[in-house]
Amino acid sequence: HDLELVYADEEVVILSGLDLTQRKRVSVHALAPALARDEKLAAQFVREGQEFAALSHRGLLKIHRVVAAPTPHIVAEPLPGLPLSAALAAGQPMPLHEVLAAGAHLTEALDYLHQRGMIHGDLRPSRVAGGFHHELRLCPPVFPQIALETLAARGLTTVERRGYRPPELTAGAAADYRGDLHAVGLLLHHMLTGALPPPHTDDDDSDIALRYRAGVPEALSTLVQRCLQADPGRRYQDSG
C-alpha cells in the first residue's frame, strides 16, 4: 500500500510502501518485467531471495518474505538510503569518511557470508544501499552467476555488471569469495575517484596504478590495490 518508487534499473524496481499486515514501512524489490516474463529467471530470482532471507546480519538487508507470483518480488526492511549507484552517477569522488565507513561495513558483511561458506557474487553499486549516516546494507544478489549474453539477449545493456565482473570469470574460472574482494576494491576505487579503474590486461599482475585525490591514507590505497589484483591468489585471502 502507498507505494513510491525509490530506484529502478533494467533488472530490478525498488519501491517503498506500507505493509498492511505488519503495519510498518518496507521496501519492495521486484524483478523487472523483461526478466520476470522468463519462467526460469523468475524462479531463480525467488530461489536466491529465499536463500538470502535465511541470513541474519546487520550488514545484510533483512528480508521479510519472497513472493513468486504474479510478479516475483522481495519484501524487506526499508532501505537505509538510496542504492550506491545513485551517489556515483555524477562521476564525482565521495567524501573520504564515507568511503572509510563503507569499506568497514562491506568487509564486515562479506566476512559473515564467507565464514558460512557463501559468497555474494553480485557486489556492485546497485546492490548496496545506504550512506555514511546509516550503515550500508548489501541487497540480495540478482543472478550472480548468469552469463552476460543471457541478459544481453533480453535487451539489457549489462554495463554495470561488466564493469564489476572479476577478471577470472571472464577467463572461465568458477566464482569464489575472492571475487567479492575484487568487487570491494572496485567499489572503493569508484567512491574514491568517481570512476572505475581501467580494465585488466591479459597478463596484468602488477600493482594497479591508482590516482587518488590528496589525503587518501596509504593503508587504504594499499587495500584497494591488493583487492584489485587480476590474479585471485594475490588478493587478500579472507575478508576479515
mmCIF file of C-alpha atoms in Angstrom:
data_model
loop_
_atom_site.group_PDB
_atom_site.id
_atom_site.type_symbol
_atom_site.label_atom_id
_atom_site.label_comp_id
_atom_site.label_asym_id
_atom_site.label_seq_id
_atom_site.Cartn_x
_atom_site.Cartn_y
_atom_site.Cartn_z
ATOM 1 C CA HIS A 1 0.000 0.000 0.000
ATOM 2 C CA ASP A 2 1.099 3.609 -0.603
ATOM 3 C CA LEU A 3 3.909 2.537 -2.924
ATOM 4 C CA GLU A 4 6.533 5.039 -4.020
ATOM 5 C CA LEU A 5 9.344 4.467 -6.485
ATOM 6 C CA VAL A 6 12.768 4.519 -4.839
ATOM 7 C CA TYR A 7 15.030 3.236 -7.596
ATOM 8 C CA ALA A 8 14.798 1.349 -10.866
ATOM 9 C CA ASP A 9 17.247 -0.123 -13.333
ATOM 10 C CA GLU A 10 16.957 -2.683 -16.098
ATOM 11 C CA GLU A 11 16.959 -5.591 -13.643
ATOM 12 C CA VAL A 12 15.085 -4.552 -10.502
ATOM 13 C CA VAL A 13 12.486 -1.985 -9.462
ATOM 14 C CA ILE A 14 12.647 -0.902 -5.798
ATOM 15 C CA LEU A 15 9.588 0.612 -4.132
ATOM 16 C CA SER A 16 8.839 1.918 -0.658
ATOM 17 C CA GLY A 17 5.468 1.170 0.878
ATOM 18 C CA LEU A 18 3.379 0.276 3.892
ATOM 19 C CA ASP A 19 2.901 -3.389 4.730
ATOM 20 C CA LEU A 20 -0.690 -3.508 5.960
ATOM 21 C CA THR A 21 -0.302 -6.968 7.505
ATOM 22 C CA GLN A 22 2.549 -5.851 9.754
ATOM 23 C CA ARG A 23 1.715 -2.124 9.776
ATOM 24 C CA LYS A 24 5.248 -0.990 9.043
ATOM 25 C CA ARG A 25 7.239 0.511 6.225
ATOM 26 C CA VAL A 26 9.010 -1.892 3.890
ATOM 27 C CA SER A 27 10.954 -1.899 0.658
ATOM 28 C CA VAL A 28 9.736 -3.993 -2.263
ATOM 29 C CA HIS A 29 12.280 -5.326 -4.766
ATOM 30 C CA ALA A 30 10.513 -6.501 -7.918
ATOM 31 C CA LEU A 31 12.119 -8.258 -10.846
ATOM 32 C CA ALA A 32 11.947 -6.054 -13.947
ATOM 33 C CA PRO A 33 9.217 -7.072 -16.462
ATOM 34 C CA ALA A 34 11.702 -8.024 -19.201
ATOM 35 C CA LEU A 35 13.174 -10.658 -16.868
ATOM 36 C CA ALA A 36 10.022 -11.635 -14.968
ATOM 37 C CA ARG A 37 8.494 -12.965 -18.198
ATOM 38 C CA ASP A 38 11.186 -15.650 -18.293
ATOM 39 C CA GLU A 39 9.962 -18.506 -16.067
ATOM 40 C CA LYS A 40 13.445 -19.848 -15.341
ATOM 41 C CA LEU A 41 14.819 -16.440 -14.389
ATOM 42 C CA ALA A 42 11.743 -15.687 -12.277
ATOM 43 C CA ALA A 43 12.172 -18.958 -10.390
ATOM 44 C CA GLN A 44 15.888 -18.289 -9.907
ATOM 45 C CA PHE A 45 15.159 -14.791 -8.540
ATOM 46 C CA VAL A 46 12.755 -16.286 -5.987
ATOM 47 C CA ARG A 47 15.196 -19.037 -5.001
ATOM 48 C CA GLU A 48 18.075 -16.615 -4.498
ATOM 49 C CA GLY A 49 15.824 -14.321 -2.468
ATOM 50 C CA GLN A 50 14.816 -17.200 -0.200
ATOM 51 C CA GLU A 51 18.455 -18.161 0.377
ATOM 52 C CA PHE A 52 19.276 -14.566 1.303
ATOM 53 C CA ALA A 53 16.255 -14.396 3.616
ATOM 54 C CA ALA A 54 17.726 -17.180 5.745
ATOM 55 C CA LEU A 55 20.688 -14.958 6.657
ATOM 56 C CA SER A 56 20.806 -12.507 9.551
ATOM 57 C CA HIS A 57 23.427 -9.783 9.855
ATOM 58 C CA ARG A 58 23.196 -6.035 10.310
ATOM 59 C CA GLY A 59 25.106 -5.528 7.054
ATOM 60 C CA LEU A 60 22.593 -7.545 5.015
ATOM 61 C CA LEU A 61 19.167 -6.238 4.085
ATOM 62 C CA LYS A 62 16.631 -8.077 6.250
ATOM 63 C CA ILE A 63 14.128 -9.988 4.111
ATOM 64 C CA HIS A 64 10.571 -10.438 5.404
ATOM 65 C CA ARG A 65 9.221 -12.651 2.634
ATOM 66 C CA VAL A 66 9.706 -13.621 -1.006
ATOM 67 C CA VAL A 67 6.704 -13.718 -3.356
ATOM 68 C CA ALA A 68 6.749 -15.710 -6.594
ATOM 69 C CA ALA A 69 3.595 -14.501 -8.369
ATOM 70 C CA PRO A 70 2.170 -12.660 -10.157
ATOM 71 C CA THR A 71 5.384 -10.596 -10.258
ATOM 72 C CA PRO A 72 8.396 -12.061 -8.441
ATOM 73 C CA HIS A 73 9.362 -9.702 -5.637
ATOM 74 C CA ILE A 74 11.057 -9.477 -2.277
ATOM 75 C CA VAL A 75 9.584 -7.651 0.712
ATOM 76 C CA ALA A 76 12.328 -6.356 3.011
ATOM 77 C CA GLU A 77 13.104 -3.789 5.654
ATOM 78 C CA PRO A 78 13.233 -0.189 4.372
ATOM 79 C CA LEU A 79 16.438 0.774 2.613
ATOM 80 C CA PRO A 80 18.733 2.876 4.828
ATOM 81 C CA GLY A 81 19.302 5.171 1.846
ATOM 82 C CA LEU A 82 19.449 5.124 -1.920
ATOM 83 C CA PRO A 83 21.493 2.496 -3.752
ATOM 84 C CA LEU A 84 25.135 3.482 -4.032
ATOM 85 C CA SER A 85 24.731 3.757 -7.803
ATOM 86 C CA ALA A 86 22.709 6.945 -7.277
ATOM 87 C CA ALA A 87 25.572 8.601 -5.391
ATOM 88 C CA LEU A 88 28.110 7.517 -8.011
ATOM 89 C CA ALA A 89 26.053 8.558 -11.022
ATOM 90 C CA ALA A 90 27.523 12.080 -11.072
ATOM 91 C CA GLY A 91 31.033 10.695 -11.533
ATOM 92 C CA GLN A 92 32.413 12.619 -8.570
ATOM 93 C CA PRO A 93 34.547 11.317 -5.678
ATOM 94 C CA MET A 94 32.735 10.723 -2.414
ATOM 95 C CA PRO A 95 33.923 12.179 0.923
ATOM 96 C CA LEU A 96 36.759 10.162 2.399
ATOM 97 C CA HIS A 97 34.975 9.491 5.697
ATOM 98 C CA GLU A 98 32.082 7.932 3.762
ATOM 99 C CA VAL A 99 34.451 5.699 1.813
ATOM 100 C CA LEU A 100 36.152 4.521 5.010
ATOM 101 C CA ALA A 101 32.817 3.750 6.642
ATOM 102 C CA ALA A 102 31.619 1.915 3.528
ATOM 103 C CA GLY A 103 34.737 -0.230 3.438
ATOM 104 C CA ALA A 104 34.263 -1.270 7.055
ATOM 105 C CA HIS A 105 30.584 -2.120 6.549
ATOM 106 C CA LEU A 106 31.186 -4.050 3.336
ATOM 107 C CA THR A 107 34.008 -6.206 4.677
ATOM 108 C CA GLU A 108 32.113 -6.997 7.877
ATOM 109 C CA ALA A 109 29.053 -8.191 5.943
ATOM 110 C CA LEU A 110 31.165 -10.192 3.496
ATOM 111 C CA ASP A 111 33.101 -11.815 6.341
ATOM 112 C CA TYR A 112 29.770 -13.022 7.756
ATOM 113 C CA LEU A 113 28.919 -14.624 4.405
ATOM 114 C CA HIS A 114 32.357 -16.084 3.766
ATOM 115 C CA GLN A 115 32.592 -17.601 7.252
ATOM 116 C CA ARG A 116 29.470 -19.569 6.310
ATOM 117 C CA GLY A 117 30.924 -20.792 3.048
ATOM 118 C CA MET A 118 28.790 -18.410 0.987
ATOM 119 C CA ILE A 119 29.601 -15.647 -1.466
ATOM 120 C CA HIS A 120 27.545 -12.662 -2.531
ATOM 121 C CA GLY A 121 28.730 -12.807 -6.125
ATOM 122 C CA ASP A 122 26.874 -9.686 -7.265
ATOM 123 C CA LEU A 123 28.552 -6.861 -5.385
ATOM 124 C CA ARG A 124 28.072 -3.648 -7.391
ATOM 125 C CA PRO A 125 26.658 -0.160 -6.691
ATOM 126 C CA SER A 126 23.015 -1.045 -7.368
ATOM 127 C CA ARG A 127 23.213 -3.920 -4.866
ATOM 128 C CA VAL A 128 24.468 -1.754 -1.984
ATOM 129 C CA ALA A 129 22.230 0.772 -0.214
ATOM 130 C CA GLY A 130 22.783 3.366 2.482
ATOM 131 C CA GLY A 131 25.294 6.040 3.340
ATOM 132 C CA PHE A 132 27.581 7.468 5.995
ATOM 133 C CA HIS A 133 24.769 8.370 8.394
ATOM 134 C CA HIS A 134 23.260 4.893 8.063
ATOM 135 C CA GLU A 135 25.161 1.629 7.853
ATOM 136 C CA LEU A 136 25.318 0.154 4.386
ATOM 137 C CA ARG A 137 23.205 -2.864 3.569
ATOM 138 C CA LEU A 138 24.018 -5.473 0.966
ATOM 139 C CA CYS A 139 20.895 -6.191 -1.072
ATOM 140 C CA PRO A 140 20.165 -9.707 -2.328
ATOM 141 C CA PRO A 141 22.207 -10.718 -5.370
ATOM 142 C CA VAL A 142 20.396 -10.835 -8.698
ATOM 143 C CA PHE A 143 21.526 -13.746 -10.892
ATOM 144 C CA PRO A 144 25.145 -13.605 -9.654
ATOM 145 C CA GLN A 145 26.369 -16.407 -11.936
ATOM 146 C CA ILE A 146 24.338 -15.594 -15.035
ATOM 147 C CA ALA A 147 26.097 -15.268 -18.375
ATOM 148 C CA LEU A 148 26.128 -11.698 -19.651
ATOM 149 C CA GLU A 149 24.986 -12.970 -23.029
ATOM 150 C CA THR A 150 21.782 -14.288 -21.450
ATOM 151 C CA LEU A 151 20.884 -10.806 -20.215
ATOM 152 C CA ALA A 152 22.008 -9.107 -23.409
ATOM 153 C CA ALA A 153 19.690 -11.393 -25.376
ATOM 154 C CA ARG A 154 16.809 -9.882 -23.412
ATOM 155 C CA GLY A 155 17.805 -6.329 -24.293
ATOM 156 C CA LEU A 156 19.804 -5.481 -21.164
ATOM 157 C CA THR A 157 22.973 -3.416 -21.524
ATOM 158 C CA THR A 158 24.775 -5.131 -18.591
ATOM 159 C CA VAL A 159 27.127 -2.116 -18.306
ATOM 160 C CA GLU A 160 27.342 -2.209 -14.506
ATOM 161 C CA ARG A 161 27.759 -5.991 -14.437
ATOM 162 C CA ARG A 162 30.576 -5.867 -16.976
ATOM 163 C CA GLY A 163 32.402 -3.177 -15.011
ATOM 164 C CA TYR A 164 32.205 -5.129 -11.752
ATOM 165 C CA ARG A 165 32.850 -8.607 -13.141
ATOM 166 C CA PRO A 166 36.045 -10.143 -11.695
ATOM 167 C CA PRO A 167 38.600 -10.962 -14.403
ATOM 168 C CA GLU A 168 38.752 -14.669 -13.525
ATOM 169 C CA LEU A 169 35.096 -15.108 -14.529
ATOM 170 C CA THR A 170 35.842 -13.697 -17.959
ATOM 171 C CA ALA A 171 38.542 -16.346 -18.244
ATOM 172 C CA GLY A 172 36.005 -19.062 -17.396
ATOM 173 C CA ALA A 173 37.034 -19.786 -13.798
ATOM 174 C CA ALA A 174 34.467 -20.533 -11.100
ATOM 175 C CA ALA A 175 33.433 -17.715 -8.756
ATOM 176 C CA ASP A 176 34.646 -17.742 -5.157
ATOM 177 C CA TYR A 177 34.948 -15.340 -2.227
ATOM 178 C CA ARG A 178 37.939 -13.604 -3.793
ATOM 179 C CA GLY A 179 35.625 -12.272 -6.491
ATOM 180 C CA ASP A 180 33.725 -10.451 -3.739
ATOM 181 C CA LEU A 181 37.006 -8.901 -2.572
ATOM 182 C CA HIS A 182 37.782 -7.742 -6.105
ATOM 183 C CA ALA A 183 34.353 -6.064 -6.149
ATOM 184 C CA VAL A 184 35.163 -4.339 -2.839
ATOM 185 C CA GLY A 185 38.281 -2.895 -4.452
ATOM 186 C CA LEU A 186 36.248 -1.692 -7.429
ATOM 187 C CA LEU A 187 33.628 -0.091 -5.185
ATOM 188 C CA LEU A 188 36.215 1.709 -3.074
ATOM 189 C CA HIS A 189 38.112 2.886 -6.152
ATOM 190 C CA HIS A 190 34.836 4.108 -7.673
ATOM 191 C CA MET A 191 33.945 6.000 -4.500
ATOM 192 C CA LEU A 192 37.424 7.494 -4.124
ATOM 193 C CA THR A 193 37.833 8.644 -7.722
ATOM 194 C CA GLY A 194 34.347 8.809 -9.217
ATOM 195 C CA ALA A 195 35.261 6.170 -11.814
ATOM 196 C CA LEU A 196 36.213 2.544 -12.231
ATOM 197 C CA PRO A 197 39.879 1.671 -12.867
ATOM 198 C CA PRO A 198 40.983 0.659 -16.376
ATOM 199 C CA PRO A 199 40.271 -2.990 -17.263
ATOM 200 C CA HIS A 200 42.951 -5.570 -16.591
ATOM 201 C CA THR A 201 45.121 -6.638 -19.468
ATOM 202 C CA ASP A 202 45.562 -10.344 -20.163
ATOM 203 C CA ASP A 203 48.863 -10.551 -18.294
ATOM 204 C CA ASP A 204 48.408 -7.753 -15.777
ATOM 205 C CA ASP A 205 49.866 -8.968 -12.473
ATOM 206 C CA SER A 206 51.431 -5.673 -11.480
ATOM 207 C CA ASP A 207 50.079 -3.230 -8.958
ATOM 208 C CA ILE A 208 47.141 -1.217 -10.230
ATOM 209 C CA ALA A 209 48.093 2.398 -10.930
ATOM 210 C CA LEU A 210 45.664 4.373 -8.799
ATOM 211 C CA ARG A 211 45.270 8.114 -8.999
ATOM 212 C CA TYR A 212 43.551 9.294 -5.857
ATOM 213 C CA ARG A 213 42.967 12.789 -4.672
ATOM 214 C CA ALA A 214 45.212 14.129 -1.933
ATOM 215 C CA GLY A 215 44.670 12.893 1.599
ATOM 216 C CA VAL A 216 43.891 9.219 0.942
ATOM 217 C CA PRO A 217 45.656 7.135 3.623
ATOM 218 C CA GLU A 218 48.378 4.837 2.323
ATOM 219 C CA ALA A 219 46.759 1.890 4.078
ATOM 220 C CA LEU A 220 43.516 2.437 2.150
ATOM 221 C CA SER A 221 45.370 2.790 -1.143
ATOM 222 C CA THR A 222 47.232 -0.460 -0.431
ATOM 223 C CA LEU A 223 43.985 -2.244 0.432
ATOM 224 C CA VAL A 224 42.350 -1.181 -2.824
ATOM 225 C CA GLN A 225 45.365 -2.186 -4.904
ATOM 226 C CA ARG A 226 45.526 -5.597 -3.227
ATOM 227 C CA CYS A 227 41.825 -6.260 -3.821
ATOM 228 C CA LEU A 228 42.153 -5.271 -7.481
ATOM 229 C CA GLN A 229 44.856 -7.763 -8.373
ATOM 230 C CA ALA A 230 43.975 -9.690 -11.533
ATOM 231 C CA ASP A 231 45.279 -12.922 -10.026
ATOM 232 C CA PRO A 232 42.897 -14.029 -7.211
ATOM 233 C CA GLY A 233 45.864 -15.589 -5.417
ATOM 234 C CA ARG A 234 47.455 -12.164 -4.981
ATOM 235 C CA ARG A 235 44.377 -10.643 -3.365
ATOM 236 C CA TYR A 236 43.548 -10.864 0.328
ATOM 237 C CA GLN A 237 42.552 -14.432 1.076
ATOM 238 C CA ASP A 238 39.793 -13.532 3.521
ATOM 239 C CA SER A 239 37.583 -10.521 4.266
ATOM 240 C CA GLY A 240 38.243 -10.321 7.992
#
